[in-house]
mmCIF file of C-alpha atoms and ligand atoms in Angstrom:
data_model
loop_
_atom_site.group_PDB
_atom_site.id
_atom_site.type_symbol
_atom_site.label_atom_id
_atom_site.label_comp_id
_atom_site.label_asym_id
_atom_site.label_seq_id
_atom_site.Cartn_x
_atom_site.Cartn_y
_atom_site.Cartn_z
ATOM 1 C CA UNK A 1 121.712 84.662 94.036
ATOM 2 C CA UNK A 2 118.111 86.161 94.863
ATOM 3 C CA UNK A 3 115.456 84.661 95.829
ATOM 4 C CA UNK A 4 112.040 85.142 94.152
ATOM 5 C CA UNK A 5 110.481 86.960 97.020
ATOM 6 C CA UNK A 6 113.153 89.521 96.711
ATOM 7 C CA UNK A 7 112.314 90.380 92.911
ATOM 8 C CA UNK A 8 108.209 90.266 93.978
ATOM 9 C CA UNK A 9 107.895 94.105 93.458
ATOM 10 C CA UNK A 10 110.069 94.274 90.639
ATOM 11 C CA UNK A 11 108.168 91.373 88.911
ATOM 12 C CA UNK A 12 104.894 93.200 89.898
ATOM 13 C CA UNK A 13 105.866 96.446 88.768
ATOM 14 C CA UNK A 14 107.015 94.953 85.359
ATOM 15 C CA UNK A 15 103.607 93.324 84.494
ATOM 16 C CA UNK A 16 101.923 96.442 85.552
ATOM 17 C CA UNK A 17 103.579 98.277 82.761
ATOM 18 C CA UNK A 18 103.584 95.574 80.317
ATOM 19 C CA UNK A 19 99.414 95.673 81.045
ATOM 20 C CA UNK A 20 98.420 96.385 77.756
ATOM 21 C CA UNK A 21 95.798 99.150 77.987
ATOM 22 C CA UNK A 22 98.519 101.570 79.352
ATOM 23 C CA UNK A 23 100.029 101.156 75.598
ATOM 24 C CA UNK A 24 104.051 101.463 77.877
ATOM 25 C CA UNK A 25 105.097 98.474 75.799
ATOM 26 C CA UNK A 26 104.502 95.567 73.403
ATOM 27 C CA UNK A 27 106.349 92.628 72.286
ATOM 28 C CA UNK A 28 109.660 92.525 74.197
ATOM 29 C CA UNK A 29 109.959 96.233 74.462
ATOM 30 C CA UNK A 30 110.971 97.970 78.352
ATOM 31 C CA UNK A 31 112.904 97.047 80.827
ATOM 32 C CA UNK A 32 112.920 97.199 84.644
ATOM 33 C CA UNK A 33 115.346 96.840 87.371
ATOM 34 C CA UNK A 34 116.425 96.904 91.136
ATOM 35 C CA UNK A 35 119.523 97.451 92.880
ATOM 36 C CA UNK A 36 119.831 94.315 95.664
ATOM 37 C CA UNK A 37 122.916 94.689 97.001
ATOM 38 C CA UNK A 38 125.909 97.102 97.010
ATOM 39 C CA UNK A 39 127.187 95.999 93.547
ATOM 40 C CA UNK A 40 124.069 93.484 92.440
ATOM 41 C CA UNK A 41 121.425 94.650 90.445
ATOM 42 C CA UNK A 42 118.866 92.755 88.796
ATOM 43 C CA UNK A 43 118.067 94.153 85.645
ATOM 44 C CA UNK A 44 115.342 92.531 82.937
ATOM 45 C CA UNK A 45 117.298 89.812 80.304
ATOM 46 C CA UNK A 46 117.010 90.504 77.122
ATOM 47 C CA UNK A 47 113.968 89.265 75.043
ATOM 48 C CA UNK A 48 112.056 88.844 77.933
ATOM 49 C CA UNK A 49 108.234 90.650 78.005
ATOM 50 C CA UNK A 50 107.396 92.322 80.560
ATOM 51 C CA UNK A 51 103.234 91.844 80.233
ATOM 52 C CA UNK A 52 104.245 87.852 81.703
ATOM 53 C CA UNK A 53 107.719 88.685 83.588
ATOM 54 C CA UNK A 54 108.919 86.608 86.599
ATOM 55 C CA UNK A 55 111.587 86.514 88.514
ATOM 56 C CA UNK A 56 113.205 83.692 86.409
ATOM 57 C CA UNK A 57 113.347 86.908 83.626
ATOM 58 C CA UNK A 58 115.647 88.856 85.591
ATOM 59 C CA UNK A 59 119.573 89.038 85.348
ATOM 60 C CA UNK A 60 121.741 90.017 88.065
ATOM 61 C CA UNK A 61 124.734 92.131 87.294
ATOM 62 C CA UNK A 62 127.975 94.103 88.644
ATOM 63 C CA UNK A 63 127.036 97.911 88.754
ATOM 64 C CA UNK A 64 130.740 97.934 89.046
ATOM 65 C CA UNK A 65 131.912 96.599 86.044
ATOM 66 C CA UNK A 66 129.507 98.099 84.034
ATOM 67 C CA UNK A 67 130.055 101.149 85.299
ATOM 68 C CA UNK A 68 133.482 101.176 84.504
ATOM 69 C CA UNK A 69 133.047 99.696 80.939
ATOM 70 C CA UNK A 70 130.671 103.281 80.270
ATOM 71 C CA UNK A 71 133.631 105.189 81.730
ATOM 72 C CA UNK A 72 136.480 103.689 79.767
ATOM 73 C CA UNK A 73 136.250 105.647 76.344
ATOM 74 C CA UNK A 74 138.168 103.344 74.568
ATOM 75 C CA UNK A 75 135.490 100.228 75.797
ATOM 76 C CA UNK A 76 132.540 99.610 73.106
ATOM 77 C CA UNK A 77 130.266 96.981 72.474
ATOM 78 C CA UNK A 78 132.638 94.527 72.297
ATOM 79 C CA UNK A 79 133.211 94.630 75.965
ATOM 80 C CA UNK A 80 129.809 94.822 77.177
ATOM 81 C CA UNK A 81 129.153 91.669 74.952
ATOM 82 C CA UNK A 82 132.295 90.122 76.402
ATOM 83 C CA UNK A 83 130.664 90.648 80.104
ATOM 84 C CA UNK A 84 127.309 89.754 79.042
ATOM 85 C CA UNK A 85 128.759 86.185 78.307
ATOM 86 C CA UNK A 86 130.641 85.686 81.341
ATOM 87 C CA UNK A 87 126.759 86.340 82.939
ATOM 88 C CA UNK A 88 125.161 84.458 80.124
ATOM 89 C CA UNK A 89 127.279 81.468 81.245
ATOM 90 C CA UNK A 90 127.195 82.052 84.507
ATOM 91 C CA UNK A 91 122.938 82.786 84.668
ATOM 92 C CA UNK A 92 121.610 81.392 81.913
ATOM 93 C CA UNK A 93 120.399 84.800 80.051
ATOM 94 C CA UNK A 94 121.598 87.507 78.766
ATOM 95 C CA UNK A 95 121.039 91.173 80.268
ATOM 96 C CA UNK A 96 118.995 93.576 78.437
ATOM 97 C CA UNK A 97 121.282 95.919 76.025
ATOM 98 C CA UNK A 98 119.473 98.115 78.019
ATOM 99 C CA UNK A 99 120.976 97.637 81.345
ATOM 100 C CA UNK A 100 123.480 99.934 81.047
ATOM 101 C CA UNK A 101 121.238 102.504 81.233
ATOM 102 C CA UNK A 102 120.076 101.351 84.226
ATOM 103 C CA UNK A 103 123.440 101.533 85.654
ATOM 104 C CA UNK A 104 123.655 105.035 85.170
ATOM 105 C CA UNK A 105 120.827 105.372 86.720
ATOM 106 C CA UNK A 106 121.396 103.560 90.249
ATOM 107 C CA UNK A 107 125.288 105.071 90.196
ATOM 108 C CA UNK A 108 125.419 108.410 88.964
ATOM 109 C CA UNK A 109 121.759 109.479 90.309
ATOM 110 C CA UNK A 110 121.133 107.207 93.575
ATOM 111 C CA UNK A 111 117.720 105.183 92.049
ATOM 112 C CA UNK A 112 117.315 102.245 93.709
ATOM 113 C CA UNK A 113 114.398 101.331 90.998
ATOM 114 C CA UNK A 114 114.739 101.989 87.306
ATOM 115 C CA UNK A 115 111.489 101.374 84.579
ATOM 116 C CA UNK A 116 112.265 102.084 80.957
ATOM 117 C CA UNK A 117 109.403 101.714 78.605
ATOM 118 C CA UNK A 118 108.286 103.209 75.472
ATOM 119 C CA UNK A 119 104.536 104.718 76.066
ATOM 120 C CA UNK A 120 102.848 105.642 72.723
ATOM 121 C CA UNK A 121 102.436 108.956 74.390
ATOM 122 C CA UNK A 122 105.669 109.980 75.563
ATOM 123 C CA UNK A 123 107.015 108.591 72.143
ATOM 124 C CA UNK A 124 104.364 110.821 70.095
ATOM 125 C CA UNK A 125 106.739 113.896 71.652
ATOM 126 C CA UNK A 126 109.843 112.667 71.584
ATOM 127 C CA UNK A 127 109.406 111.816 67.771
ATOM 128 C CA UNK A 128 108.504 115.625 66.975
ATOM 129 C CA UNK A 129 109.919 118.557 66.746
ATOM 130 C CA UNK A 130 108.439 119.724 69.844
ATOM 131 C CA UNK A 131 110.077 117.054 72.338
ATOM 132 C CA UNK A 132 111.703 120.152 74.547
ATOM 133 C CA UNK A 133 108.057 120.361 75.973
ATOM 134 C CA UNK A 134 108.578 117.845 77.692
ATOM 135 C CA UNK A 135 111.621 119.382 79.800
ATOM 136 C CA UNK A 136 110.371 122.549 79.792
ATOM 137 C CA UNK A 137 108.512 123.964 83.091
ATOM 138 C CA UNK A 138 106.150 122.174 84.452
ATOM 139 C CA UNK A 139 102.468 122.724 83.490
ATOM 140 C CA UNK A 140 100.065 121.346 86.544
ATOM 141 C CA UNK A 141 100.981 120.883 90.288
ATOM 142 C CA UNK A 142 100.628 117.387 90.403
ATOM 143 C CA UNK A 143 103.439 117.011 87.824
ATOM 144 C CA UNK A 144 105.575 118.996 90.564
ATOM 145 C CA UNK A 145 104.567 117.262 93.131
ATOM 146 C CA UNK A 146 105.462 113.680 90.980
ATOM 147 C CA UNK A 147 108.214 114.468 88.998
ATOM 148 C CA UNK A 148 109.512 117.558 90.537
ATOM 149 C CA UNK A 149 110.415 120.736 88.343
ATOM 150 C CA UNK A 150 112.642 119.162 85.520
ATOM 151 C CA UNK A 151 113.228 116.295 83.318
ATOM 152 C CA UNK A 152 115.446 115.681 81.645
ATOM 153 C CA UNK A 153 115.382 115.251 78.058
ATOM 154 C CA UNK A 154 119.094 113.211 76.114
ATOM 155 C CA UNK A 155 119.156 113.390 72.643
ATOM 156 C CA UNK A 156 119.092 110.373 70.261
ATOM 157 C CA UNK A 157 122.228 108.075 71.065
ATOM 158 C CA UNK A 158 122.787 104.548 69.856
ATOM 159 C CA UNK A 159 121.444 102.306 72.780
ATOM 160 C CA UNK A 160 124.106 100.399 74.895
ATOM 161 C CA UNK A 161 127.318 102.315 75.683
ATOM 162 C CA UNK A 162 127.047 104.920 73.602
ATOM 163 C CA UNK A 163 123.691 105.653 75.135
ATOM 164 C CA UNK A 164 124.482 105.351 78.328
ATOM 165 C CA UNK A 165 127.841 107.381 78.074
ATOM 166 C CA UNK A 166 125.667 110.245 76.989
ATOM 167 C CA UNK A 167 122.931 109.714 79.908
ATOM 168 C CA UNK A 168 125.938 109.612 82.230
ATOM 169 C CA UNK A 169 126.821 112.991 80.853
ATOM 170 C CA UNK A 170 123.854 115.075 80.766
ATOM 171 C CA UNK A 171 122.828 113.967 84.809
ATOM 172 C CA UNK A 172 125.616 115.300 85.407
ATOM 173 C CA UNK A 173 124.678 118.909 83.876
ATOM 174 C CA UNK A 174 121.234 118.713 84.672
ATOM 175 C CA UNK A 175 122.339 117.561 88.433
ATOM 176 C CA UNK A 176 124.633 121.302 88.755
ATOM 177 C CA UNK A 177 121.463 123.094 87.803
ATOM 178 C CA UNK A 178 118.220 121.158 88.987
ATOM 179 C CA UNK A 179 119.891 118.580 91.030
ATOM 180 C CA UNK A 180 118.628 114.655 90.299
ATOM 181 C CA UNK A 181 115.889 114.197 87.881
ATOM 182 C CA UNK A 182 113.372 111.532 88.412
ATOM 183 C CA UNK A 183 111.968 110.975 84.761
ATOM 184 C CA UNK A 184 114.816 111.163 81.791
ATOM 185 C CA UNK A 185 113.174 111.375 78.039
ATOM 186 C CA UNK A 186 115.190 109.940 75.133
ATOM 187 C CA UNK A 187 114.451 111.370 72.242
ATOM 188 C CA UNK A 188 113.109 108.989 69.360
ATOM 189 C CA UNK A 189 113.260 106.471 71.826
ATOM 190 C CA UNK A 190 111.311 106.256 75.297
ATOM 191 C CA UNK A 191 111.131 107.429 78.890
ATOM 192 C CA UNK A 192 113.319 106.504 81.978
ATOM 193 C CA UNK A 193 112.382 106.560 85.361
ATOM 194 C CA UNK A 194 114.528 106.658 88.319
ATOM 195 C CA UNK A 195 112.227 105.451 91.713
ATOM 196 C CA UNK A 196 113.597 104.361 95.146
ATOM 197 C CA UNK A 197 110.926 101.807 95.173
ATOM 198 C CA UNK A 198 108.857 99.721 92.428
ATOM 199 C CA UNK A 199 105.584 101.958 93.582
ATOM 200 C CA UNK A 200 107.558 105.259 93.387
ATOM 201 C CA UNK A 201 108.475 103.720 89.280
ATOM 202 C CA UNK A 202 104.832 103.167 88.746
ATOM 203 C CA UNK A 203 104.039 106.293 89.822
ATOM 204 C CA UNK A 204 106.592 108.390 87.679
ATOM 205 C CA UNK A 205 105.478 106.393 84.404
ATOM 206 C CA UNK A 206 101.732 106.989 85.210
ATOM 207 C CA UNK A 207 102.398 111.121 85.784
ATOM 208 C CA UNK A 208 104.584 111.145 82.764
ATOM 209 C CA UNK A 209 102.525 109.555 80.681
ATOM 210 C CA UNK A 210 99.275 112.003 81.903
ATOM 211 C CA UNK A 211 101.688 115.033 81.380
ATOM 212 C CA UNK A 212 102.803 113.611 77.537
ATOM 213 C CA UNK A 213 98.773 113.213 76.561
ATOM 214 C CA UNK A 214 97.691 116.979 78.197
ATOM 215 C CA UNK A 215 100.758 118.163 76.277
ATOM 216 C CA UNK A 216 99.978 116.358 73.088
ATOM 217 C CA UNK A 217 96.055 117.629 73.245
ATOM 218 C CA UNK A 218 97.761 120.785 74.418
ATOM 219 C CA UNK A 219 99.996 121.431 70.997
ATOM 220 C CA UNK A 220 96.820 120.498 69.323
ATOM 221 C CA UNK A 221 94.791 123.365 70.268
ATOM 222 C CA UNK A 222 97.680 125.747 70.596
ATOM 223 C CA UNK A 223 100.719 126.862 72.269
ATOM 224 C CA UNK A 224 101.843 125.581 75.563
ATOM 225 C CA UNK A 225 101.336 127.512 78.696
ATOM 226 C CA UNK A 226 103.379 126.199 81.585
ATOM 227 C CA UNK A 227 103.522 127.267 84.950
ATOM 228 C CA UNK A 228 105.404 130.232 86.292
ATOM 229 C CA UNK A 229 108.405 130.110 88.271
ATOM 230 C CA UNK A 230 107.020 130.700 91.460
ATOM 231 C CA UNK A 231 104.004 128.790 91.066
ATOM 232 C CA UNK A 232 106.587 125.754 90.729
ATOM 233 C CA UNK A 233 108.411 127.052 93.257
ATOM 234 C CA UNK A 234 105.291 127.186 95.908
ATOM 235 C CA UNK A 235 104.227 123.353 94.924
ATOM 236 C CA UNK A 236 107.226 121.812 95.100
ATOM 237 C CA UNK A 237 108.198 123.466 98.364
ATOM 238 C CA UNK A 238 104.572 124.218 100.509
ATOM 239 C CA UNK A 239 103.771 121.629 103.338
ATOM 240 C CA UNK A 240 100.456 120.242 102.226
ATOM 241 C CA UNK A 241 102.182 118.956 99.290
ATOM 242 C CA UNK A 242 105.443 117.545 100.653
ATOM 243 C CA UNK A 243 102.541 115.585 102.969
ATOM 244 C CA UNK A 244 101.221 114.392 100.111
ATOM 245 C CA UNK A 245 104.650 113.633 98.380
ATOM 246 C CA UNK A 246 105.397 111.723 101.481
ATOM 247 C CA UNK A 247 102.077 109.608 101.579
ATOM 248 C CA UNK A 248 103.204 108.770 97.962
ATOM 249 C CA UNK A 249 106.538 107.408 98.930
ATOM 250 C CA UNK A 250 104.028 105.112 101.595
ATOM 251 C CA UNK A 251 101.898 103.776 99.141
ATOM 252 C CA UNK A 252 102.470 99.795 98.702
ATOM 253 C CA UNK A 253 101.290 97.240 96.304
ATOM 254 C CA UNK A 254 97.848 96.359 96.729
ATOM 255 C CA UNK A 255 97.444 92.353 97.783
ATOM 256 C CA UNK A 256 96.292 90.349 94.587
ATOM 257 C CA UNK A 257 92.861 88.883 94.633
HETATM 258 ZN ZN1 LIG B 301 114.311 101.261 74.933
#
């Protein structure tokens, strides 16, 4: 099992987003989660909020069998509920439904920290008919130099295996043409971010929420001008900015108090 100090990022990254001013999630909504050994990873249990989590709200499962479960076409909910008992019995709680997800995540595209939440923002796109904005080119360098030149954007799927089956598919794609994405947008649904650190998460939910609100304000005045090509291009690759990129990847939690 883990200890608390172990989960002290995850746990501070989850009440970050659950603050509510940045409107990322109410009630129960969101989950988080943090890959702590080869085949652990401790994922947010279901009902749990995230505004007051702790590491007694946190779940550890088998990336492995989960995995699998999403690969086997003729598994459903049934087995993931089957699972989820063995660990209920086992733990105590339950997983999130939502965990799966996560295990995509960590397997098929390497994140070592996963935040799913469902900013008002973010949502306000994915709920139109103009959610492709939001995969489209970038439209400011410091979305570049955050997110990188794509997300990726998964059309509605039932969450759980379904979900995740179709998540599992479209890295995949997006992987041949862009290679790994950091931030994946589900429409009518909510934003994923894939971090290889609790700050990293933070810091992919913060930029995609700023990008969702220009965009929004954007479509409100008019039509959306992105970037060109080569402007990407130049950002994403030019030293200044992989410096600051890297100084990013340094930044830690600040002490409390
Ligand atoms: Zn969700």
């Amino acid at each position: 099992m883990t200890s608390a100090h172990d989960l002290a990022d995850l746990v501070q990254l989850s009440r970050t987003l659950g603050e509510p001013w940045r409107r990322l999630a109410i009630l129960a909504e969101g989950n988080t989660s943090q890959r702590i050994a080869e085949d652990q990873l401790a994922v947010k249990a279901t009902g749990r909020s995230l505004a007051d989590a702790s590491a007694e709200d946190f779940v550890v499962v088998s990336l492995r069998r989960l995995s699998d479960i999403v690969d086997d076409p003729h598994a459903g909910d049934a087995d993931v509920a089957r699972y989820f008992d063995e660990v209920e019995i086992e733990q105590g709680k339950r997983p999130s439904v939502e965990a799966l997800l996560h295990v995509v995540c960590v397997v098929d595209a390497g994140a070592t920290t996963v935040a799913h939440t469902h900013p008002e923002s973010v949502n306000a796109l994915l709920c139109s008919d103009r959610a492709e904005v939001l995969a489209g080119p970038p439209i400011f360098p410091d979305q570049v130099v955050v997110i990188g030149r794509r997300g990726l954007l998964v059309p509605y799927a039932d969450p759980g295996v379904v979900l995740a089956r179709e998540v599992r598919l479209r890295l995949a794609e997006h992987a041949r043409e862009w290679g790994r994405p950091r931030v994946i947008y589900l429409q009518n649904h909510g934003l994923v971010v894939l971090g290889s650190g609790a700050v990293q998460a933070l810091q992919l939910t913060e930029m995609a929420d700023k990008v969702s609100r220009v965009l929004g304000a954007t479509l409100a005045l008019g039509s959306v001008v992105p970037m060109t090509d080569e402007s990407v291009e130049r950002i994403d690759t030019r030293d200044d900015e992989q410096i600051r990129r890297a100084a990013l990847a340094r930044t830690r939690w600040r002490q409390p108090g």
